[in-house]
Coordinates of C-alpha atoms in Angstrom, one line a residue:
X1 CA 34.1 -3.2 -10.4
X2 CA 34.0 0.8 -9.7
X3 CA 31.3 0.9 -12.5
X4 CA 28.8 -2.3 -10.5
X5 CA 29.4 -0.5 -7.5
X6 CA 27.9 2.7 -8.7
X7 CA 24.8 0.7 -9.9
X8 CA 24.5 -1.2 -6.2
X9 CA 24.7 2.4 -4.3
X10 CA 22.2 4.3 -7.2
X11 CA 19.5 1.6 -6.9
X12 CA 19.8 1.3 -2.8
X13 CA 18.7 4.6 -3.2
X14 CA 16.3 5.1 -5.6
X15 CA 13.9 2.3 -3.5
X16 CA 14.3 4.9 -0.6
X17 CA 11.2 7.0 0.3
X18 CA 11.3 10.1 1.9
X19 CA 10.6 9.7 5.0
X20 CA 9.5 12.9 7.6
X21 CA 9.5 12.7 11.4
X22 CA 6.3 13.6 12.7
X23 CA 6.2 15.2 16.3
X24 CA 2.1 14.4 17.5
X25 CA 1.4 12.8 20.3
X26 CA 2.5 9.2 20.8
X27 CA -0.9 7.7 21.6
X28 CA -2.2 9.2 18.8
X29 CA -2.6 6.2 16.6
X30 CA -3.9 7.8 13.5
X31 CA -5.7 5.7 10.9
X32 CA -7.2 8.1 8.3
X33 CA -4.5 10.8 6.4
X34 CA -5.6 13.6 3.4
X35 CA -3.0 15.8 1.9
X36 CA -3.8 19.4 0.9
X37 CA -1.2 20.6 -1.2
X38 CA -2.4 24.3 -1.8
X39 CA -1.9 24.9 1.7
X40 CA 1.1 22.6 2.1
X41 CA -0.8 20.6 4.8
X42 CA -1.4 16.9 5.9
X43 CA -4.2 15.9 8.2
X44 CA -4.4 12.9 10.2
X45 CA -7.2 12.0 12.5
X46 CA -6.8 9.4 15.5
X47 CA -8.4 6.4 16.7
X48 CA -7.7 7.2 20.7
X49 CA -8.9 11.2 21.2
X50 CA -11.4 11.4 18.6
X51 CA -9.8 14.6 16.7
X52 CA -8.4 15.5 13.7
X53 CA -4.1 17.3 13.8
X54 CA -2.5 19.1 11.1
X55 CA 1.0 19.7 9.8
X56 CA 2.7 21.3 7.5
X57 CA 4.4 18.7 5.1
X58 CA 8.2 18.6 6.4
X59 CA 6.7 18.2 9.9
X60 CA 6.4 22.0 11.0
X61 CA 3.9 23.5 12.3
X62 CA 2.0 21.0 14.4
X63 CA -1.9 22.5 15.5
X64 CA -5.3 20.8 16.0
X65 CA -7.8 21.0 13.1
X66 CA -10.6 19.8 15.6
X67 CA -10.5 19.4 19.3
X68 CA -11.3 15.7 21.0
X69 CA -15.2 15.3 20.3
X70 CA -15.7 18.7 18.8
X71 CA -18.6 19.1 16.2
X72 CA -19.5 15.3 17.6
X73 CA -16.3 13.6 15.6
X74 CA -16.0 9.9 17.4
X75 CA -12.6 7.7 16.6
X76 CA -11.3 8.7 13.4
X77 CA -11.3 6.7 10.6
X78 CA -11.3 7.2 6.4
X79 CA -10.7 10.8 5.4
X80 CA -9.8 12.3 2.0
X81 CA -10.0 15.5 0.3
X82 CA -11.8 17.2 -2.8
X83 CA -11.4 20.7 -3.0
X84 CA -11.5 22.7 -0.1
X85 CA -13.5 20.0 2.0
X86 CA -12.4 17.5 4.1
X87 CA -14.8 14.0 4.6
X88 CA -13.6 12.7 7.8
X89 CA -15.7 9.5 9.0
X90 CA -15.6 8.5 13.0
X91 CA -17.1 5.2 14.5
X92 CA -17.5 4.6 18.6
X93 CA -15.6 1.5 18.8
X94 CA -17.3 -0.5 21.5
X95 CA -20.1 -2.4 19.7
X96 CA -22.6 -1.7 22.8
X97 CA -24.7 1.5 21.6
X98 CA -22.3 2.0 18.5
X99 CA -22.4 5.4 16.5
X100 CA -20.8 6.0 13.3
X101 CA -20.1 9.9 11.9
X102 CA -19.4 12.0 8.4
X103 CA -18.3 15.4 9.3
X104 CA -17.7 17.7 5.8
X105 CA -15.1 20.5 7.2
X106 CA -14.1 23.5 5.4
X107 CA -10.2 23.5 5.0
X108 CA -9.3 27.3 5.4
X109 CA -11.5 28.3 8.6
X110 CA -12.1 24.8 9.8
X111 CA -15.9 25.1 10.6
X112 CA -18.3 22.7 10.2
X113 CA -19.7 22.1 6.8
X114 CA -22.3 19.5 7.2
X115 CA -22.7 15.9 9.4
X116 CA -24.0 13.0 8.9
X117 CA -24.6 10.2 11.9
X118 CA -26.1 6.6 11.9
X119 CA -27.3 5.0 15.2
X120 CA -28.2 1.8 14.5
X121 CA -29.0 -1.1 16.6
X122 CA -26.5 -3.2 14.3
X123 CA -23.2 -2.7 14.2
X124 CA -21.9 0.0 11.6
X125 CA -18.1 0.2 11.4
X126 CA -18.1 3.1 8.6
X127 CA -14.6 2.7 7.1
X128 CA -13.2 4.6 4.2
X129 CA -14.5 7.0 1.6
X130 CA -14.0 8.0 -2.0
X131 CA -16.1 10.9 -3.7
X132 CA -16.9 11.3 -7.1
X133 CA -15.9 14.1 -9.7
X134 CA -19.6 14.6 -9.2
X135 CA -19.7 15.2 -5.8
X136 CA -21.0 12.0 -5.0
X137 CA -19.7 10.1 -1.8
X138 CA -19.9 6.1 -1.2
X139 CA -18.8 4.4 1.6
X140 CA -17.9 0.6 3.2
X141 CA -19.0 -0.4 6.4
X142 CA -16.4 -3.0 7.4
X143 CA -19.1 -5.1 9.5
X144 CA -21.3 -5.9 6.6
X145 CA -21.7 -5.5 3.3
X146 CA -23.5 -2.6 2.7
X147 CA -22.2 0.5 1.1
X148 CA -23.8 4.0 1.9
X149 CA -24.0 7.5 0.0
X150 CA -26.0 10.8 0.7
X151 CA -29.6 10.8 -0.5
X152 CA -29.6 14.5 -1.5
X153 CA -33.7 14.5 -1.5
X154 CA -33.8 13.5 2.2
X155 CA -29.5 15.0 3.0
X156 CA -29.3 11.4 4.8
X157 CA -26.9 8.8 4.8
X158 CA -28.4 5.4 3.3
X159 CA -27.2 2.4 1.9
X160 CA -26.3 2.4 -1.9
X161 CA -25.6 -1.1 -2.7
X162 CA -25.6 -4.3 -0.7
X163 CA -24.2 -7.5 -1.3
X164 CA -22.5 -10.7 0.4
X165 CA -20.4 -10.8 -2.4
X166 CA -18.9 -7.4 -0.6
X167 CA -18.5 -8.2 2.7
X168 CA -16.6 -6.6 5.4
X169 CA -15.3 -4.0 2.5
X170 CA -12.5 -1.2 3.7
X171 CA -10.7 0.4 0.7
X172 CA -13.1 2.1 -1.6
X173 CA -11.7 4.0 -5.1
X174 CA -14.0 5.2 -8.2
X175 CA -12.6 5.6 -11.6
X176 CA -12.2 9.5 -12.8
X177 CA -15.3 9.0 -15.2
X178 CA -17.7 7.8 -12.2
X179 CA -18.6 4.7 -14.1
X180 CA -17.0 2.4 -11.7
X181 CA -16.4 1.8 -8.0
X182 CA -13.9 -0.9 -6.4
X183 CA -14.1 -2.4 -2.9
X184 CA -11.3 -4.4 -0.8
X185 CA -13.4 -6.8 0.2
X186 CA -11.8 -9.0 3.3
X187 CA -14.2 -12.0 2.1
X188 CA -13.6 -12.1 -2.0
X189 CA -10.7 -9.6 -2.8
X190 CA -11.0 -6.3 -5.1
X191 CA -14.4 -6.4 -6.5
X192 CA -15.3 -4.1 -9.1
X193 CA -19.4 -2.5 -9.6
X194 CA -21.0 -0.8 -12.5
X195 CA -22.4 1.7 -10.8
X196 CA -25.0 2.4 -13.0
X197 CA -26.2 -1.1 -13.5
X198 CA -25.6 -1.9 -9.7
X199 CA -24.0 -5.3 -11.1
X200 CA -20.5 -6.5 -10.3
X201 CA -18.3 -6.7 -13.0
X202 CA -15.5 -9.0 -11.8
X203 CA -15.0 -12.6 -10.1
X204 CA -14.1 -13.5 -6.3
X205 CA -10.2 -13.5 -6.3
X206 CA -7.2 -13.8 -3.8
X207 CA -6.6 -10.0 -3.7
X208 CA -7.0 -9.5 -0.1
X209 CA -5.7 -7.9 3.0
X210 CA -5.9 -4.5 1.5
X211 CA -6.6 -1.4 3.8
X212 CA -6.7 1.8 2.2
X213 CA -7.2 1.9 -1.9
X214 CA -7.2 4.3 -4.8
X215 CA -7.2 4.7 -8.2
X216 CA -4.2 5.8 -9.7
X217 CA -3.4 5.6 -13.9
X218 CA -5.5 3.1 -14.6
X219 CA -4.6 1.2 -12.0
X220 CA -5.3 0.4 -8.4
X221 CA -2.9 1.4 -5.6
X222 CA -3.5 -0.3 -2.1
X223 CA -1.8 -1.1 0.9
X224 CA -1.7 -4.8 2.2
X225 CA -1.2 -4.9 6.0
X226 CA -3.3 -8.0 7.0
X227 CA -1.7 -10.8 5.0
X228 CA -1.2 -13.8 7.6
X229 CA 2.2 -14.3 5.6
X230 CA 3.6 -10.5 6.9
X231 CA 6.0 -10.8 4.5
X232 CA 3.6 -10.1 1.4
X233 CA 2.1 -7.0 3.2
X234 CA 3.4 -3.9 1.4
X235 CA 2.2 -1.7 -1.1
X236 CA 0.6 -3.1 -4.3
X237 CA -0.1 -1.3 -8.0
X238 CA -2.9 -3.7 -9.3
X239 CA -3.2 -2.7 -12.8
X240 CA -6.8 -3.0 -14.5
X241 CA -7.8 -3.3 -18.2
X242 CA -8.2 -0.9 -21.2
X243 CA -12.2 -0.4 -20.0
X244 CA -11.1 -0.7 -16.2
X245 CA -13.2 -3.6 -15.4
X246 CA -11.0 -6.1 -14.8
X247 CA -7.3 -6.8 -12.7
X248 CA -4.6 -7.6 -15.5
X249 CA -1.2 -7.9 -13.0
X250 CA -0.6 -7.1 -9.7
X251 CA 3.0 -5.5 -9.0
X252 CA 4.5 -5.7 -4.9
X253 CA 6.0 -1.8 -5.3
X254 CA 7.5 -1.5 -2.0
X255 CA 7.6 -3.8 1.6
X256 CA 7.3 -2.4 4.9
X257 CA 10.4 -1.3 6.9
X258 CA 9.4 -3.6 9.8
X259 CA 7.5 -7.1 9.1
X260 CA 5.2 -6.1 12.0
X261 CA 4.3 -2.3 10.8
X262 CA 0.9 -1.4 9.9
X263 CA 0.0 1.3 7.7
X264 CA -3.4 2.1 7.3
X265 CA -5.2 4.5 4.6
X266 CA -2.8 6.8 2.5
X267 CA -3.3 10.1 0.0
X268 CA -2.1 10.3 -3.5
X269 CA -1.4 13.6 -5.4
X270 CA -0.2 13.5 -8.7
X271 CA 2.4 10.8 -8.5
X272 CA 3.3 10.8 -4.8
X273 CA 2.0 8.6 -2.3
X274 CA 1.5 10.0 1.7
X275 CA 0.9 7.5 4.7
X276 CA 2.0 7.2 7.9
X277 CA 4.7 4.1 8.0
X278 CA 3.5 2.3 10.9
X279 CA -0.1 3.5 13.2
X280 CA 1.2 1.0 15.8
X281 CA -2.5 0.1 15.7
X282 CA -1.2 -3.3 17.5
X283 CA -0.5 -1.4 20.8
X284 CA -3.6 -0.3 20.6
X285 CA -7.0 -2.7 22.5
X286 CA -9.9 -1.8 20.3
X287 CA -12.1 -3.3 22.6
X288 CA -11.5 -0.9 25.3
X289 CA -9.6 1.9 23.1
X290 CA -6.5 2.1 25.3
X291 CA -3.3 2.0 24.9
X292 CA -0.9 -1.5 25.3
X293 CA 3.0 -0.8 26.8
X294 CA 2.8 2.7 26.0
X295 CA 6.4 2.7 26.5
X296 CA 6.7 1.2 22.9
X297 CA 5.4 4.5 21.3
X298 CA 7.3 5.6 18.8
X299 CA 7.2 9.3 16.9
X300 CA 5.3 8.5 13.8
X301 CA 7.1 8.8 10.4
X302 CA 5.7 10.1 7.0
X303 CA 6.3 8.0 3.9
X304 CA 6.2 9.7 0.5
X305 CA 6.7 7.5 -2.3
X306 CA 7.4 8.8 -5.9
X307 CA 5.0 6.3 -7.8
X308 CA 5.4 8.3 -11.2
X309 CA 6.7 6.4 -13.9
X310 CA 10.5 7.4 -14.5
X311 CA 10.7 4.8 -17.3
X312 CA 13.3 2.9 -14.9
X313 CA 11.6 0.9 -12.3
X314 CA 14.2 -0.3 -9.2
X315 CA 13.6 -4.0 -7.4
X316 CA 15.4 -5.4 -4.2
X317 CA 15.6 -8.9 -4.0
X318 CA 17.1 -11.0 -1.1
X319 CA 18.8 -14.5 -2.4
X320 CA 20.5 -17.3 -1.3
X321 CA 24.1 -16.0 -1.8
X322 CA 23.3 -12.0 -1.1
X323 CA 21.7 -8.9 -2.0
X324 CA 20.5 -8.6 -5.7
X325 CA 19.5 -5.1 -6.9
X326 CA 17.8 -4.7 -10.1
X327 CA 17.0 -2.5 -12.5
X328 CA 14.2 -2.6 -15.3
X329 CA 14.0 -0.6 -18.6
X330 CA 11.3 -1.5 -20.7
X331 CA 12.5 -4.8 -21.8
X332 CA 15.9 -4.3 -20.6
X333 CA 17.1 -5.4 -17.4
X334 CA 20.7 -4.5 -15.4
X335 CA 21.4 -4.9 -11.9
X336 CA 24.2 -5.8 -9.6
X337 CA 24.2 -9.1 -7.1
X338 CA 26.8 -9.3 -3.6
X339 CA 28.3 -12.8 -2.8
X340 CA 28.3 -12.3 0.5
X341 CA 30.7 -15.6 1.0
X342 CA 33.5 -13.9 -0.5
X343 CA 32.2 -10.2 -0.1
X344 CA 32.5 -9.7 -3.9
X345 CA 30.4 -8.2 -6.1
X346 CA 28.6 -9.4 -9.5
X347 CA 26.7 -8.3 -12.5
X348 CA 23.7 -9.7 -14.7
X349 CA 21.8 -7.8 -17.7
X350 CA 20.0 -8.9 -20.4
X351 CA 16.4 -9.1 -22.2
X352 CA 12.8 -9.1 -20.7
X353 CA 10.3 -11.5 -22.2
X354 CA 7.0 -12.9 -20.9
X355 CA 8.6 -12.4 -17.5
X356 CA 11.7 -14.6 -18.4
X357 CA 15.2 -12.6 -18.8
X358 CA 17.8 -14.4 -21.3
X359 CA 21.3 -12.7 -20.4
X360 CA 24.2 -12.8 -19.1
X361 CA 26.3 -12.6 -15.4
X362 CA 29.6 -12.3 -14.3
X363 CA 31.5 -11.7 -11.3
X364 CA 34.9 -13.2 -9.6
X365 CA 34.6 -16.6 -10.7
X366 CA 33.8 -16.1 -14.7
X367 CA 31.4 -15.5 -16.5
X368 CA 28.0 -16.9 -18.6
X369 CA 24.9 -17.0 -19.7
X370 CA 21.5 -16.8 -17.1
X371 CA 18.4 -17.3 -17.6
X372 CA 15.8 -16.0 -14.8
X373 CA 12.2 -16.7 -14.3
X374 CA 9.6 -14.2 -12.3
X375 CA 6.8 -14.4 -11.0
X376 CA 3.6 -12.5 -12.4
X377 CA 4.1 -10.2 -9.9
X378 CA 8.1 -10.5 -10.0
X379 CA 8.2 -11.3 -6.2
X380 CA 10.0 -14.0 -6.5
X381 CA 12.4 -15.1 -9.4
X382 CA 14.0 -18.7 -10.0
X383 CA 17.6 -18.7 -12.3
X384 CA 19.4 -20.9 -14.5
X385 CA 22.9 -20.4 -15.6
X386 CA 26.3 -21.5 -16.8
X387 CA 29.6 -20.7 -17.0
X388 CA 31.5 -20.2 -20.6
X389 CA 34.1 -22.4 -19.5
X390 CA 31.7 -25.4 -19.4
X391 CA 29.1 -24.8 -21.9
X392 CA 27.6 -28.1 -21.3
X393 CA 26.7 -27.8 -17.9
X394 CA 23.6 -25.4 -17.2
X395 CA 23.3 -25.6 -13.3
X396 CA 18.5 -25.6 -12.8
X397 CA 16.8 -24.0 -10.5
X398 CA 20.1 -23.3 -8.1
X399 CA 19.7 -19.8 -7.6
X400 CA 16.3 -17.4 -5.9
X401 CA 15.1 -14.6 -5.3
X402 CA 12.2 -12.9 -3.1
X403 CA 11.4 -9.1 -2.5
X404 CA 12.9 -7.4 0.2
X405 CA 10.2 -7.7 2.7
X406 CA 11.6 -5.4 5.7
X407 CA 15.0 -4.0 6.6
X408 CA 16.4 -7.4 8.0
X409 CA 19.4 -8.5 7.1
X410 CA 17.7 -12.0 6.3
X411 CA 14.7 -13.8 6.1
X412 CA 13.6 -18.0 5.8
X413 CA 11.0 -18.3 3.2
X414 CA 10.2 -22.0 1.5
X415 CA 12.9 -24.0 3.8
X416 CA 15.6 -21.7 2.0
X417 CA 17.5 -18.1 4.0
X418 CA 17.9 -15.4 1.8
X419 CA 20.0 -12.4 2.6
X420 CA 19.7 -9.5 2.5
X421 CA 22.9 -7.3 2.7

């Protein structure tokens, strides 16, 4: 019993990410972040005073990069990093007389690099950014489907490729050999575009509500925040093909803390993940651009999430009877589950094949052989099991499973209430 309880504690924390108070301004409501690790700093930029902040990365240190409207910068949006530049993009967010911004900063003496504007009798809602090894930039506008770069000949912004098939695109990523780009598209999920060829490569498919996006080992990492089903907002590792062209599996990696938080964008570098865990975008009216109950404001926290591969990956599930805490090695899987009825702990463990695992469990009242079923995505899991003592008797489809969406002690989910704790 000493032994399962050492696996229940090591797994509660090894879902854990590190977490760092930040002490900004309330009403800040940052949507775009970039981390500069050379100079140990994070920037985040915000929707309501049209300026960029910076912080050391445990918080200290708290300084404007740029003031409220300096060099022109509008409500901040997308920002990312390569080299010693950061690409911040702004939008005015009334749609009357609408202007949208690229400013290109220089990191060590903050000045203006370069700036780009569009003024546009249509509505441009310039959203996230990703930037070649090359040094080439693309772009979504969330209100259509367009996507911009620089013309170098002319040093204007203009539209690169255009599409329905890409509408109302926010997360943009490019693979490391500039062959391919991806867009989270809101209409037909992550689409994927030769960018030589100007041809898309994959089908419409269900892989929506994605915010921010990038490519990370041959994979895509995004963050889901707009499901209508909260609970399947999280962060997502959609893993791609041998030539990157296509989505093989999609993996939930982590839920929200809250059901109703809303990360936006995020920064990777190497193998750790930076975003803020909730912009509380939803006190925010982006029609006028003021704050809602500003006595709901909260100090925003940073999330950093180890995504490296360890070789041991770590799942939370929330069942019927309890908690369920698993652990997955290769093919080998180990985890601990909590009758909560009689506060009592048991154990399961056992092979992984073609997302079935053929094992074992016991616990208080005996023990037997299980048999549990994922999901593709190994959200959800379905188990079959019996007892040695009646070797006859397999009781179906009796016990589930779903990912921990929040930190509630339960949740209802298909008619059934799964717990948490």
């Amino acid at each position: 019993m000493r032994t399962l309880l050492w696996v229940f504690l090591i797994i509660s924390l090894s879902l854990k990410a590190q977490s760092v108070t930040l002490g900004f301004e309330k009403d800040l409501i940052p949507e775009g972040i970039a981390v500069h690790l050379p100079s140990n700093k994070l920037y985040l930029n915000s929707l309501t005073k049209n300026k960029i902040v910076r912080c050391n990365l445990d918080g200290s240190n708290l300084e404007d990069f740029i003031a409220s409207n300096q060099y022109g910068y509008l409500a901040g949006f997308g920002m990312t990093i390569k080299g010693d530049t950061l690409f911040a993009l702004g939008n005015s967010l009334p749609k009357i007389n609408n202007k949208s911004i690229l400013l290109l900063l220089d990191i060590p003496s903050g000045k203006l690099i370069n700036s780009y504007s569009l003024n546009n009798p249509d509505f441009i809602y310039l959203n996230d950014i990703a930037v070649g090894s090359d040094g080439k930039i693309y772009i979504t506008d969330s209100e259509s489907n367009n996507i911009y770069t620089i013309n170098k000949a002319t040093d204007q912004l203009e539209v690169f490729f255009s599409n329905d098939q890409i509408k109302h695109s926010n997360g943009i990523a490019i693979s490391p050999d500039d062959r391919l780009l991806y867009f989270a598209s809101y209409t037909s999920g992550i689409r994927i575009l030769d960018i030589s060829s100007k041809k898309l490569v994959n089908q419409p498919n269900d892989h929506k509500g994605i915010d921010g996006m990038k490519f990370y080992d041959n994979s895509l990492v995004a963050i889901v925040n707009s499901r209508r089903d909260a609970t399947l907002n999280g962060v997502y590792r959609f893993y791609l093909n041998e030539n990157l062209s296509k989505i093989i599996k999609k993996e939930k990696i982590k839920g929200f803390a809250q059901v109703d938080d809303i990360p936006t964008t995020f920064d990777l570098d190497g193998g750790a993940m930076y975003f803020v865990s909730d912009s509380q975008m939803d006190l925010l009216n982006q029609e006028t651009n003021k704050i809602i109950h500003s006595e709901k404001l909260e100090n925003y926290q940073l999330s950093i999430l180890n995504l490296k591969n360890k070789g041991v990956q770590s799942k939370r599930y929330c069942t019927e009877i309890g908690r369920f805490d698993l652990l997955f090695d290769d093919d080998e899987l180990a985890g601990a589950y909590y009758l909560k009825h009689k506060s009592v702990l048991g154990s399961v463990w056992g092979k992984l094949k073609n997302k079935v695992m053929t094992g074992r469990w016991q616990d208080s009242d005996g023990e037997g052989d299980i048999v549990i079923t994922f999901t593709d995505d190994f959200s959800f899991f379905t188990a079959d099991y019996r007892a040695d003592d009646e070797p006859d008797k397999w009781y179906k489809d009796t016990w589930h499973g779903a990912l921990r969406p929040n930190d509630n002690t339960s949740f209802d989910f298909n008619g059934k209430t799964y717990r948490c704790e």
